[in-house]
C-alpha cells in the first residue's frame, strides 16, 4: 500500500496551458512521437508506466534530453519535466515496453484566467519569510476533480525532512513561474492533486509555500502541529517534509542565499517540532507500517533510486545538518 496517489485524469483552466501528443493526450509506446502546441511552451512534462530509463524529449535544438532519475518519482513508471525554452514543437521517445504515456506542454507565463499580486513584504511565520500560495499564483482549482478535492489533506506527526532539487534550469529568471509550472505538472499531469513539495527555495533564497495545508496561516502543518502529506518521496511521504531547491545541483552548488534559507527553514521546523537535525531515525510510515533507517535530514536519494537532490547538494547535507543544529 503506497501513500502516493495514482494518475488518472486531466483538467483545464489555469495560469498555464497544456498541449498533448495526439487528440487523446497519449502516445503508444515504444517508439517516438512528435507533438505541436498552439503556444510557446515553458516546460514539457512526460509520464509513463514501465522502465524509468530510456525516455527522452527532443526540442527545436535537435538534441535529445534524457530522462530517468530526476526528482519526481511515481510507482511503476517514470516522470520528467524539461524546460522547453518557448518551443512550439517537440518529440518524445519512450522506453521499450512503456504504456500509458502522457505528455503535456505547459505555458506558465502567459496563461489565461487569473491575475495575482506579489506582496512587497512576504508573509512571515516563526521567523521565516515566504511567498504564500496566492502570492506565487497558485490556481486552487487544480486541487479539485469533479467538484471535490482530488487528494484530501491527511496529517501525521513529523518524523523527517527530505531535501530535493527541482532539476530545472539554473539562473532562473522567473522562479515563481517555474513553481507554477511544477504545480501544473505535479497536480494535473501526475495527478497528485497538488504540488509535491512542502516548500521550495529559489536561488535568491526566497521560500515558497508548497502543498496546501489548510487556512490556519501556518504552512505545511495543521493547527495541532501535524504535517500534511505531500508527494515528494514515493512510499515515504506521510510524516516526511519535502524542501526543494529550484535548479539543477548536479555539478553546480546551491547559491549561498539558497543554502542559508534552507538551513534557516530546517532549523525553525526542527525547533518547532523538537527534531535533532543530526540524529539518525527509524522512519515508520503511519499509513502502511513500512520502516526505513535514515537521517532526520536526508536527501531524496537516501530513500529511493534517484539522482536527486544532485551531487553537490547531497555533499553539503552534513554541513546543513550541523548548521541547523546550532
PDB file of C-alpha atoms in Angstrom:
ATOM      1  CA  UNK A   1       0.000   0.000   0.000  1.00  0.00           C
ATOM      2  CA  UNK A   2       1.533   3.300  -1.113  1.00  0.00           C
ATOM      3  CA  UNK A   3       0.919   6.801   0.195  1.00  0.00           C
ATOM      4  CA  UNK A   4       1.281   8.270  -3.331  1.00  0.00           C
ATOM      5  CA  UNK A   5      -1.876   8.733  -5.473  1.00  0.00           C
ATOM      6  CA  UNK A   6      -2.248   7.131  -8.903  1.00  0.00           C
ATOM      7  CA  UNK A   7      -2.582   9.340 -12.044  1.00  0.00           C
ATOM      8  CA  UNK A   8      -5.969   9.052 -13.735  1.00  0.00           C
ATOM      9  CA  UNK A   9      -7.228  12.253 -15.303  1.00  0.00           C
ATOM     10  CA  UNK A  10      -6.541  15.644 -16.872  1.00  0.00           C
ATOM     11  CA  UNK A  11      -8.003  19.110 -16.205  1.00  0.00           C
ATOM     12  CA  UNK A  12      -8.354  22.529 -17.791  1.00  0.00           C
ATOM     13  CA  UNK A  13      -8.136  26.193 -16.754  1.00  0.00           C
ATOM     14  CA  UNK A  14      -5.038  27.576 -15.087  1.00  0.00           C
ATOM     15  CA  UNK A  15      -2.234  30.096 -15.284  1.00  0.00           C
ATOM     16  CA  UNK A  16      -0.548  27.544 -17.517  1.00  0.00           C
ATOM     17  CA  UNK A  17      -1.827  25.939 -20.683  1.00  0.00           C
ATOM     18  CA  UNK A  18      -1.392  22.366 -21.802  1.00  0.00           C
ATOM     19  CA  UNK A  19      -0.901  20.552 -25.081  1.00  0.00           C
ATOM     20  CA  UNK A  20      -0.578  16.846 -25.712  1.00  0.00           C
ATOM     21  CA  UNK A  21       0.539  14.119 -28.092  1.00  0.00           C
ATOM     22  CA  UNK A  22      -2.425  13.304 -30.290  1.00  0.00           C
ATOM     23  CA  UNK A  23      -6.044  14.170 -29.732  1.00  0.00           C
ATOM     24  CA  UNK A  24      -6.334  11.980 -26.653  1.00  0.00           C
ATOM     25  CA  UNK A  25      -3.220  13.302 -24.958  1.00  0.00           C
ATOM     26  CA  UNK A  26      -1.415   9.964 -25.055  1.00  0.00           C
ATOM     27  CA  UNK A  27       1.064   8.132 -27.267  1.00  0.00           C
ATOM     28  CA  UNK A  28       1.531   4.440 -27.939  1.00  0.00           C
ATOM     29  CA  UNK A  29       4.914   3.086 -26.825  1.00  0.00           C
ATOM     30  CA  UNK A  30       7.587   2.031 -27.579  1.00  0.00           C
ATOM     31  CA  UNK A  31       8.922   4.491 -30.149  1.00  0.00           C
ATOM     32  CA  UNK A  32       8.882   8.208 -30.758  1.00  0.00           C
ATOM     33  CA  UNK A  33       6.052  10.634 -31.365  1.00  0.00           C
ATOM     34  CA  UNK A  34       6.045  14.307 -32.409  1.00  0.00           C
ATOM     35  CA  UNK A  35       3.765  16.965 -30.965  1.00  0.00           C
ATOM     36  CA  UNK A  36       2.861  20.546 -31.846  1.00  0.00           C
ATOM     37  CA  UNK A  37       1.484  23.083 -29.395  1.00  0.00           C
ATOM     38  CA  UNK A  38      -0.709  26.103 -30.075  1.00  0.00           C
ATOM     39  CA  UNK A  39       1.506  28.248 -27.847  1.00  0.00           C
ATOM     40  CA  UNK A  40       5.123  28.724 -26.821  1.00  0.00           C
ATOM     41  CA  UNK A  41       5.793  26.166 -24.089  1.00  0.00           C
ATOM     42  CA  UNK A  42       7.765  26.940 -20.931  1.00  0.00           C
ATOM     43  CA  UNK A  43       8.068  23.267 -19.971  1.00  0.00           C
ATOM     44  CA  UNK A  44       7.270  19.848 -21.385  1.00  0.00           C
ATOM     45  CA  UNK A  45       6.201  17.158 -18.946  1.00  0.00           C
ATOM     46  CA  UNK A  46       6.152  13.409 -19.527  1.00  0.00           C
ATOM     47  CA  UNK A  47       4.697  10.478 -17.598  1.00  0.00           C
ATOM     48  CA  UNK A  48       4.702   6.770 -18.442  1.00  0.00           C
ATOM     49  CA  UNK A  49       4.300   3.311 -16.958  1.00  0.00           C
ATOM     50  CA  UNK A  50       7.260   0.945 -17.308  1.00  0.00           C
ATOM     51  CA  UNK A  51      11.059   1.160 -17.169  1.00  0.00           C
ATOM     52  CA  UNK A  52      12.205   4.507 -15.746  1.00  0.00           C
ATOM     53  CA  UNK A  53      15.235   4.602 -18.065  1.00  0.00           C
ATOM     54  CA  UNK A  54      15.338   5.209 -21.800  1.00  0.00           C
ATOM     55  CA  UNK A  55      12.843   8.040 -22.227  1.00  0.00           C
ATOM     56  CA  UNK A  56      13.791  11.356 -23.809  1.00  0.00           C
ATOM     57  CA  UNK A  57      12.414  14.668 -25.028  1.00  0.00           C
ATOM     58  CA  UNK A  58      13.803  16.471 -28.093  1.00  0.00           C
ATOM     59  CA  UNK A  59      13.151  20.171 -28.597  1.00  0.00           C
ATOM     60  CA  UNK A  60      13.808  22.503 -31.529  1.00  0.00           C
ATOM     61  CA  UNK A  61      17.595  22.439 -30.978  1.00  0.00           C
ATOM     62  CA  UNK A  62      17.563  18.817 -32.161  1.00  0.00           C
ATOM     63  CA  UNK A  63      19.220  17.389 -29.040  1.00  0.00           C
ATOM     64  CA  UNK A  64      17.618  14.637 -27.006  1.00  0.00           C
ATOM     65  CA  UNK A  65      17.306  15.441 -23.302  1.00  0.00           C
ATOM     66  CA  UNK A  66      17.455  12.179 -21.398  1.00  0.00           C
ATOM     67  CA  UNK A  67      15.085  11.500 -18.526  1.00  0.00           C
ATOM     68  CA  UNK A  68      15.013   8.854 -15.849  1.00  0.00           C
ATOM     69  CA  UNK A  69      16.357   9.717 -12.405  1.00  0.00           C
ATOM     70  CA  UNK A  70      15.199  13.272 -11.810  1.00  0.00           C
ATOM     71  CA  UNK A  71      13.238  14.366  -8.759  1.00  0.00           C
ATOM     72  CA  UNK A  72       9.646  13.312  -9.449  1.00  0.00           C
ATOM     73  CA  UNK A  73       9.068   9.612  -8.804  1.00  0.00           C
ATOM     74  CA  UNK A  74       5.945   7.554  -9.451  1.00  0.00           C
ATOM     75  CA  UNK A  75       5.127   3.957  -8.639  1.00  0.00           C
ATOM     76  CA  UNK A  76       5.756   1.608 -11.556  1.00  0.00           C
ATOM     77  CA  UNK A  77       6.957   4.174 -14.045  1.00  0.00           C
ATOM     78  CA  UNK A  78       8.807   7.373 -14.798  1.00  0.00           C
ATOM     79  CA  UNK A  79       8.211  11.098 -14.977  1.00  0.00           C
ATOM     80  CA  UNK A  80      10.161  14.081 -16.266  1.00  0.00           C
ATOM     81  CA  UNK A  81       9.807  17.847 -16.560  1.00  0.00           C
ATOM     82  CA  UNK A  82      12.040  19.582 -19.126  1.00  0.00           C
ATOM     83  CA  UNK A  83      12.455  23.316 -19.766  1.00  0.00           C
ATOM     84  CA  UNK A  84      11.153  23.931 -23.300  1.00  0.00           C
ATOM     85  CA  UNK A  85      12.508  27.426 -23.984  1.00  0.00           C
ATOM     86  CA  UNK A  86       9.316  28.654 -25.709  1.00  0.00           C
ATOM     87  CA  UNK A  87       9.236  25.674 -28.082  1.00  0.00           C
ATOM     88  CA  UNK A  88       6.123  25.055 -30.183  1.00  0.00           C
ATOM     89  CA  UNK A  89       7.130  21.550 -31.295  1.00  0.00           C
ATOM     90  CA  UNK A  90       8.804  18.676 -29.505  1.00  0.00           C
ATOM     91  CA  UNK A  91       9.331  14.940 -29.827  1.00  0.00           C
ATOM     92  CA  UNK A  92       9.054  12.271 -27.156  1.00  0.00           C
ATOM     93  CA  UNK A  93      10.908   8.952 -27.026  1.00  0.00           C
ATOM     94  CA  UNK A  94       9.611   6.256 -24.709  1.00  0.00           C
ATOM     95  CA  UNK A  95      11.307   3.148 -23.265  1.00  0.00           C
ATOM     96  CA  UNK A  96      10.637  -0.228 -24.823  1.00  0.00           C
ATOM     97  CA  UNK A  97       7.504  -1.723 -23.338  1.00  0.00           C
ATOM     98  CA  UNK A  98       6.246   1.562 -21.878  1.00  0.00           C
ATOM     99  CA  UNK A  99       2.486   2.056 -21.634  1.00  0.00           C
ATOM    100  CA  UNK A 100       0.107   4.816 -20.546  1.00  0.00           C
ATOM    101  CA  UNK A 101       2.371   7.526 -21.960  1.00  0.00           C
ATOM    102  CA  UNK A 102       1.160  11.079 -21.373  1.00  0.00           C
ATOM    103  CA  UNK A 103       2.847  14.332 -22.285  1.00  0.00           C
ATOM    104  CA  UNK A 104       1.953  17.932 -21.573  1.00  0.00           C
ATOM    105  CA  UNK A 105       3.223  21.303 -22.784  1.00  0.00           C
ATOM    106  CA  UNK A 106       2.981  23.986 -20.103  1.00  0.00           C
ATOM    107  CA  UNK A 107       2.882  27.754 -20.528  1.00  0.00           C
ATOM    108  CA  UNK A 108       3.395  29.158 -17.038  1.00  0.00           C
ATOM    109  CA  UNK A 109       3.974  32.805 -18.000  1.00  0.00           C
ATOM    110  CA  UNK A 110       1.063  33.785 -20.267  1.00  0.00           C
ATOM    111  CA  UNK A 111      -1.755  31.521 -19.086  1.00  0.00           C
ATOM    112  CA  UNK A 112      -5.337  32.833 -19.050  1.00  0.00           C
ATOM    113  CA  UNK A 113      -7.834  33.496 -16.364  1.00  0.00           C
ATOM    114  CA  UNK A 114      -6.083  34.816 -13.257  1.00  0.00           C
ATOM    115  CA  UNK A 115      -4.025  37.729 -12.069  1.00  0.00           C
ATOM    116  CA  UNK A 116      -2.102  37.829  -8.830  1.00  0.00           C
ATOM    117  CA  UNK A 117      -0.158  40.320  -6.765  1.00  0.00           C
ATOM    118  CA  UNK A 118       3.230  39.522  -5.266  1.00  0.00           C
ATOM    119  CA  UNK A 119       3.384  41.458  -1.989  1.00  0.00           C
ATOM    120  CA  UNK A 120       6.283  43.792  -1.322  1.00  0.00           C
ATOM    121  CA  UNK A 121       6.770  42.084   2.047  1.00  0.00           C
ATOM    122  CA  UNK A 122       6.484  38.272   2.100  1.00  0.00           C
ATOM    123  CA  UNK A 123       4.437  36.513   4.747  1.00  0.00           C
ATOM    124  CA  UNK A 124       6.363  35.664   7.898  1.00  0.00           C
ATOM    125  CA  UNK A 125       5.810  32.711  10.213  1.00  0.00           C
ATOM    126  CA  UNK A 126       8.089  31.657  13.080  1.00  0.00           C
ATOM    127  CA  UNK A 127      10.799  33.970  11.756  1.00  0.00           C
ATOM    128  CA  UNK A 128      10.806  32.616   8.183  1.00  0.00           C
ATOM    129  CA  UNK A 129       9.631  34.847   5.348  1.00  0.00           C
ATOM    130  CA  UNK A 130       7.907  33.072   2.478  1.00  0.00           C
ATOM    131  CA  UNK A 131       5.645  33.620  -0.521  1.00  0.00           C
ATOM    132  CA  UNK A 132       2.229  32.139   0.129  1.00  0.00           C
ATOM    133  CA  UNK A 133       0.341  30.149  -2.493  1.00  0.00           C
ATOM    134  CA  UNK A 134      -1.738  33.187  -3.555  1.00  0.00           C
ATOM    135  CA  UNK A 135       1.447  35.258  -3.783  1.00  0.00           C
ATOM    136  CA  UNK A 136       3.134  32.954  -6.325  1.00  0.00           C
ATOM    137  CA  UNK A 137      -0.085  32.453  -8.261  1.00  0.00           C
ATOM    138  CA  UNK A 138      -1.408  29.027  -7.303  1.00  0.00           C
ATOM    139  CA  UNK A 139      -4.650  28.235  -9.116  1.00  0.00           C
ATOM    140  CA  UNK A 140      -6.501  26.352  -6.398  1.00  0.00           C
ATOM    141  CA  UNK A 141      -8.893  24.782  -8.926  1.00  0.00           C
ATOM    142  CA  UNK A 142      -6.087  22.348  -9.814  1.00  0.00           C
ATOM    143  CA  UNK A 143      -6.609  20.632  -6.466  1.00  0.00           C
ATOM    144  CA  UNK A 144     -10.137  19.632  -7.451  1.00  0.00           C
ATOM    145  CA  UNK A 145     -11.686  16.845  -9.543  1.00  0.00           C
ATOM    146  CA  UNK A 146     -15.401  16.725 -10.304  1.00  0.00           C
ATOM    147  CA  UNK A 147     -16.028  19.404  -7.703  1.00  0.00           C
ATOM    148  CA  UNK A 148     -14.154  17.597  -4.925  1.00  0.00           C
ATOM    149  CA  UNK A 149     -10.598  17.842  -3.603  1.00  0.00           C
ATOM    150  CA  UNK A 150      -8.621  15.338  -5.678  1.00  0.00           C
ATOM    151  CA  UNK A 151      -6.292  14.297  -2.838  1.00  0.00           C
ATOM    152  CA  UNK A 152      -7.818  15.246   0.527  1.00  0.00           C
ATOM    153  CA  UNK A 153      -5.346  16.507   3.096  1.00  0.00           C
ATOM    154  CA  UNK A 154      -4.066  13.951   5.599  1.00  0.00           C
ATOM    155  CA  UNK A 155      -1.902  14.882   8.585  1.00  0.00           C
ATOM    156  CA  UNK A 156       0.653  12.913  10.607  1.00  0.00           C
ATOM    157  CA  UNK A 157       3.397  13.747  13.137  1.00  0.00           C
ATOM    158  CA  UNK A 158       6.625  14.971  11.548  1.00  0.00           C
ATOM    159  CA  UNK A 159       9.462  12.417  11.565  1.00  0.00           C
ATOM    160  CA  UNK A 160      11.924  13.584   8.922  1.00  0.00           C
ATOM    161  CA  UNK A 161      12.873  16.281   6.420  1.00  0.00           C
ATOM    162  CA  UNK A 162      13.972  15.425   2.871  1.00  0.00           C
ATOM    163  CA  UNK A 163      15.942  17.776   0.604  1.00  0.00           C
ATOM    164  CA  UNK A 164      15.375  17.829  -3.167  1.00  0.00           C
ATOM    165  CA  UNK A 165      16.318  19.830  -6.225  1.00  0.00           C
ATOM    166  CA  UNK A 166      13.713  20.530  -8.899  1.00  0.00           C
ATOM    167  CA  UNK A 167      16.030  19.501 -11.764  1.00  0.00           C
ATOM    168  CA  UNK A 168      15.049  22.658 -13.675  1.00  0.00           C
ATOM    169  CA  UNK A 169      17.410  25.246 -15.234  1.00  0.00           C
ATOM    170  CA  UNK A 170      19.746  27.302 -13.062  1.00  0.00           C
ATOM    171  CA  UNK A 171      19.845  31.115 -13.209  1.00  0.00           C
ATOM    172  CA  UNK A 172      16.048  31.031 -13.436  1.00  0.00           C
ATOM    173  CA  UNK A 173      14.753  34.479 -14.494  1.00  0.00           C
ATOM    174  CA  UNK A 174      11.218  33.799 -13.197  1.00  0.00           C
ATOM    175  CA  UNK A 175      11.210  31.238 -10.366  1.00  0.00           C
ATOM    176  CA  UNK A 176       7.575  31.949  -9.459  1.00  0.00           C
ATOM    177  CA  UNK A 177       6.605  30.878 -12.989  1.00  0.00           C
ATOM    178  CA  UNK A 178       8.686  27.732 -12.531  1.00  0.00           C
ATOM    179  CA  UNK A 179       6.825  26.982  -9.299  1.00  0.00           C
ATOM    180  CA  UNK A 180       3.541  27.359 -11.210  1.00  0.00           C
ATOM    181  CA  UNK A 181       4.847  25.010 -13.895  1.00  0.00           C
ATOM    182  CA  UNK A 182       5.868  22.396 -11.324  1.00  0.00           C
ATOM    183  CA  UNK A 183       2.463  22.775  -9.674  1.00  0.00           C
ATOM    184  CA  UNK A 184       0.691  22.163 -13.002  1.00  0.00           C
ATOM    185  CA  UNK A 185       2.885  19.139 -13.711  1.00  0.00           C
ATOM    186  CA  UNK A 186       2.504  17.568 -10.276  1.00  0.00           C
ATOM    187  CA  UNK A 187      -1.176  18.386  -9.715  1.00  0.00           C
ATOM    188  CA  UNK A 188      -2.505  17.651 -13.196  1.00  0.00           C
ATOM    189  CA  UNK A 189      -0.095  15.589 -15.303  1.00  0.00           C
ATOM    190  CA  UNK A 190       0.976  13.303 -12.454  1.00  0.00           C
ATOM    191  CA  UNK A 191      -2.495  13.613 -10.896  1.00  0.00           C
ATOM    192  CA  UNK A 192      -1.183  14.167  -7.392  1.00  0.00           C
ATOM    193  CA  UNK A 193      -3.742  16.910  -6.852  1.00  0.00           C
ATOM    194  CA  UNK A 194      -1.182  19.468  -5.669  1.00  0.00           C
ATOM    195  CA  UNK A 195       2.478  20.413  -5.832  1.00  0.00           C
ATOM    196  CA  UNK A 196       4.614  17.632  -4.392  1.00  0.00           C
ATOM    197  CA  UNK A 197       6.826  19.660  -2.027  1.00  0.00           C
ATOM    198  CA  UNK A 198       6.010  21.414   1.238  1.00  0.00           C
ATOM    199  CA  UNK A 199       8.418  24.275   0.457  1.00  0.00           C
ATOM    200  CA  UNK A 200      10.576  25.432  -2.456  1.00  0.00           C
ATOM    201  CA  UNK A 201      13.556  27.801  -2.340  1.00  0.00           C
ATOM    202  CA  UNK A 202      14.857  29.819  -5.288  1.00  0.00           C
ATOM    203  CA  UNK A 203      18.417  30.978  -5.959  1.00  0.00           C
ATOM    204  CA  UNK A 204      17.767  34.344  -4.290  1.00  0.00           C
ATOM    205  CA  UNK A 205      16.801  32.485  -1.116  1.00  0.00           C
ATOM    206  CA  UNK A 206      13.077  33.204  -1.445  1.00  0.00           C
ATOM    207  CA  UNK A 207      10.948  30.498   0.189  1.00  0.00           C
ATOM    208  CA  UNK A 208       7.680  29.421  -1.487  1.00  0.00           C
ATOM    209  CA  UNK A 209       4.785  27.712   0.262  1.00  0.00           C
ATOM    210  CA  UNK A 210       4.088  24.345  -1.347  1.00  0.00           C
ATOM    211  CA  UNK A 211       1.445  21.730  -0.555  1.00  0.00           C
ATOM    212  CA  UNK A 212      -1.862  23.182   0.632  1.00  0.00           C
ATOM    213  CA  UNK A 213      -2.366  22.562   4.357  1.00  0.00           C
ATOM    214  CA  UNK A 214      -5.500  24.498   5.269  1.00  0.00           C
ATOM    215  CA  UNK A 215      -6.337  28.081   6.122  1.00  0.00           C
ATOM    216  CA  UNK A 216      -4.659  28.373   9.520  1.00  0.00           C
ATOM    217  CA  UNK A 217      -1.806  30.525   8.108  1.00  0.00           C
ATOM    218  CA  UNK A 218       0.910  28.044   9.171  1.00  0.00           C
ATOM    219  CA  UNK A 219       2.254  26.394   6.003  1.00  0.00           C
ATOM    220  CA  UNK A 220       2.704  22.599   5.884  1.00  0.00           C
ATOM    221  CA  UNK A 221       1.096  21.937   9.293  1.00  0.00           C
ATOM    222  CA  UNK A 222      -2.411  21.785  10.747  1.00  0.00           C
ATOM    223  CA  UNK A 223      -3.418  23.639  13.950  1.00  0.00           C
ATOM    224  CA  UNK A 224      -2.394  20.594  16.015  1.00  0.00           C
ATOM    225  CA  UNK A 225       1.129  20.685  14.588  1.00  0.00           C
ATOM    226  CA  UNK A 226       0.814  17.635  12.337  1.00  0.00           C
ATOM    227  CA  UNK A 227       2.353  17.634   8.856  1.00  0.00           C
ATOM    228  CA  UNK A 228       0.176  17.489   5.744  1.00  0.00           C
ATOM    229  CA  UNK A 229       1.161  14.598   3.488  1.00  0.00           C
ATOM    230  CA  UNK A 230       2.711  15.721   0.206  1.00  0.00           C
ATOM    231  CA  UNK A 231       4.083  13.751  -2.779  1.00  0.00           C
ATOM    232  CA  UNK A 232       7.860  14.157  -2.926  1.00  0.00           C
ATOM    233  CA  UNK A 233       9.205  10.709  -1.932  1.00  0.00           C
ATOM    234  CA  UNK A 234       7.028   7.848  -3.177  1.00  0.00           C
ATOM    235  CA  UNK A 235       6.198   5.385  -0.416  1.00  0.00           C
ATOM    236  CA  UNK A 236       7.692   7.574   2.318  1.00  0.00           C
ATOM    237  CA  UNK A 237       5.571  10.727   2.189  1.00  0.00           C
ATOM    238  CA  UNK A 238       3.495  10.683   5.366  1.00  0.00           C
ATOM    239  CA  UNK A 239       5.337  12.421   8.197  1.00  0.00           C
ATOM    240  CA  UNK A 240       8.155  13.393   5.821  1.00  0.00           C
ATOM    241  CA  UNK A 241       8.568  17.090   4.950  1.00  0.00           C
ATOM    242  CA  UNK A 242       9.981  17.881   1.499  1.00  0.00           C
ATOM    243  CA  UNK A 243      12.007  21.002   0.666  1.00  0.00           C
ATOM    244  CA  UNK A 244      13.088  21.536  -2.956  1.00  0.00           C
ATOM    245  CA  UNK A 245      15.801  23.912  -4.118  1.00  0.00           C
ATOM    246  CA  UNK A 246      14.879  25.342  -7.519  1.00  0.00           C
ATOM    247  CA  UNK A 247      17.542  24.441 -10.086  1.00  0.00           C
ATOM    248  CA  UNK A 248      19.839  21.566 -11.010  1.00  0.00           C
ATOM    249  CA  UNK A 249      22.506  20.840  -8.401  1.00  0.00           C
ATOM    250  CA  UNK A 250      24.422  18.025 -10.096  1.00  0.00           C
ATOM    251  CA  UNK A 251      27.704  19.879 -10.669  1.00  0.00           C
ATOM    252  CA  UNK A 252      26.763  23.374  -9.535  1.00  0.00           C
ATOM    253  CA  UNK A 253      26.278  24.013  -5.803  1.00  0.00           C
ATOM    254  CA  UNK A 254      23.299  25.915  -4.426  1.00  0.00           C
ATOM    255  CA  UNK A 255      23.750  29.645  -4.104  1.00  0.00           C
ATOM    256  CA  UNK A 256      24.775  30.972  -0.701  1.00  0.00           C
ATOM    257  CA  UNK A 257      21.345  32.591  -0.374  1.00  0.00           C
ATOM    258  CA  UNK A 258      19.510  29.346  -1.154  1.00  0.00           C
ATOM    259  CA  UNK A 259      21.665  27.342   1.244  1.00  0.00           C
ATOM    260  CA  UNK A 260      21.184  29.922   4.013  1.00  0.00           C
ATOM    261  CA  UNK A 261      17.403  29.816   3.562  1.00  0.00           C
ATOM    262  CA  UNK A 262      17.441  26.016   3.579  1.00  0.00           C
ATOM    263  CA  UNK A 263      19.374  25.956   6.859  1.00  0.00           C
ATOM    264  CA  UNK A 264      17.143  28.601   8.426  1.00  0.00           C
ATOM    265  CA  UNK A 265      13.953  26.796   7.382  1.00  0.00           C
ATOM    266  CA  UNK A 266      15.173  23.423   8.662  1.00  0.00           C
ATOM    267  CA  UNK A 267      16.322  24.998  11.942  1.00  0.00           C
ATOM    268  CA  UNK A 268      12.933  26.637  12.532  1.00  0.00           C
ATOM    269  CA  UNK A 269      10.981  23.467  11.702  1.00  0.00           C
ATOM    270  CA  UNK A 270      13.285  21.269  13.795  1.00  0.00           C
ATOM    271  CA  UNK A 271      12.933  23.535  16.833  1.00  0.00           C
ATOM    272  CA  UNK A 272       9.172  23.823  16.318  1.00  0.00           C
ATOM    273  CA  UNK A 273       8.773  20.034  16.290  1.00  0.00           C
ATOM    274  CA  UNK A 274      11.644  19.004  18.582  1.00  0.00           C
ATOM    275  CA  UNK A 275      13.743  17.231  15.941  1.00  0.00           C
ATOM    276  CA  UNK A 276      17.519  16.792  16.187  1.00  0.00           C
ATOM    277  CA  UNK A 277      18.889  17.662  12.708  1.00  0.00           C
ATOM    278  CA  UNK A 278      21.953  15.471  13.290  1.00  0.00           C
ATOM    279  CA  UNK A 279      20.149  12.392  14.592  1.00  0.00           C
ATOM    280  CA  UNK A 280      19.520   9.103  12.863  1.00  0.00           C
ATOM    281  CA  UNK A 281      15.976   7.770  12.887  1.00  0.00           C
ATOM    282  CA  UNK A 282      13.903   4.750  12.022  1.00  0.00           C
ATOM    283  CA  UNK A 283      11.129   6.206   9.901  1.00  0.00           C
ATOM    284  CA  UNK A 284       7.802   4.369  10.163  1.00  0.00           C
ATOM    285  CA  UNK A 285       5.172   5.089   7.529  1.00  0.00           C
ATOM    286  CA  UNK A 286       1.949   5.688   9.500  1.00  0.00           C
ATOM    287  CA  UNK A 287      -0.140   4.578   6.515  1.00  0.00           C
ATOM    288  CA  UNK A 288       1.319   1.125   5.865  1.00  0.00           C
ATOM    289  CA  UNK A 289       3.889   0.484   8.608  1.00  0.00           C
ATOM    290  CA  UNK A 290       6.901   0.382   6.257  1.00  0.00           C
ATOM    291  CA  UNK A 291      10.099   1.154   8.197  1.00  0.00           C
ATOM    292  CA  UNK A 292      13.418   2.568   6.999  1.00  0.00           C
ATOM    293  CA  UNK A 293      16.576   3.666   8.822  1.00  0.00           C
ATOM    294  CA  UNK A 294      17.682   7.120   7.698  1.00  0.00           C
ATOM    295  CA  UNK A 295      18.930  10.530   8.798  1.00  0.00           C
ATOM    296  CA  UNK A 296      16.500  13.048  10.263  1.00  0.00           C
ATOM    297  CA  UNK A 297      17.643  15.389   7.475  1.00  0.00           C
ATOM    298  CA  UNK A 298      18.158  13.328   4.328  1.00  0.00           C
ATOM    299  CA  UNK A 299      18.411  13.631   0.564  1.00  0.00           C
ATOM    300  CA  UNK A 300      15.832  12.187  -1.795  1.00  0.00           C
ATOM    301  CA  UNK A 301      18.349   9.535  -2.918  1.00  0.00           C
ATOM    302  CA  UNK A 302      18.558   8.224   0.647  1.00  0.00           C
ATOM    303  CA  UNK A 303      15.009   6.945   0.205  1.00  0.00           C
ATOM    304  CA  UNK A 304      14.819   5.906  -3.453  1.00  0.00           C
ATOM    305  CA  UNK A 305      16.938   5.356  -6.561  1.00  0.00           C
ATOM    306  CA  UNK A 306      17.310   8.871  -7.948  1.00  0.00           C
ATOM    307  CA  UNK A 307      19.989  11.495  -8.609  1.00  0.00           C
ATOM    308  CA  UNK A 308      18.041  14.000  -6.504  1.00  0.00           C
ATOM    309  CA  UNK A 309      18.993  16.320  -4.792  1.00  0.00           C
ATOM    310  CA  UNK A 310      22.020  16.456  -7.105  1.00  0.00           C
ATOM    311  CA  UNK A 311      25.551  15.514  -6.091  1.00  0.00           C
ATOM    312  CA  UNK A 312      26.683  18.973  -4.990  1.00  0.00           C
ATOM    313  CA  UNK A 313      23.642  19.471  -2.768  1.00  0.00           C
ATOM    314  CA  UNK A 314      23.937  15.956  -1.390  1.00  0.00           C
ATOM    315  CA  UNK A 315      27.584  16.570  -0.486  1.00  0.00           C
ATOM    316  CA  UNK A 316      26.516  19.616   1.565  1.00  0.00           C
ATOM    317  CA  UNK A 317      23.922  17.829   3.693  1.00  0.00           C
ATOM    318  CA  UNK A 318      26.372  17.217   6.538  1.00  0.00           C
ATOM    319  CA  UNK A 319      27.104  20.941   6.691  1.00  0.00           C
ATOM    320  CA  UNK A 320      23.383  21.729   6.551  1.00  0.00           C
ATOM    321  CA  UNK A 321      22.624  19.337   9.427  1.00  0.00           C
ATOM    322  CA  UNK A 322      25.369  20.810  11.606  1.00  0.00           C
ATOM    323  CA  UNK A 323      24.341  24.405  10.897  1.00  0.00           C
ATOM    324  CA  UNK A 324      20.657  23.674  11.529  1.00  0.00           C
ATOM    325  CA  UNK A 325      21.533  22.072  14.876  1.00  0.00           C
ATOM    326  CA  UNK A 326      23.383  25.146  16.167  1.00  0.00           C
TER     327      UNK A 326
END
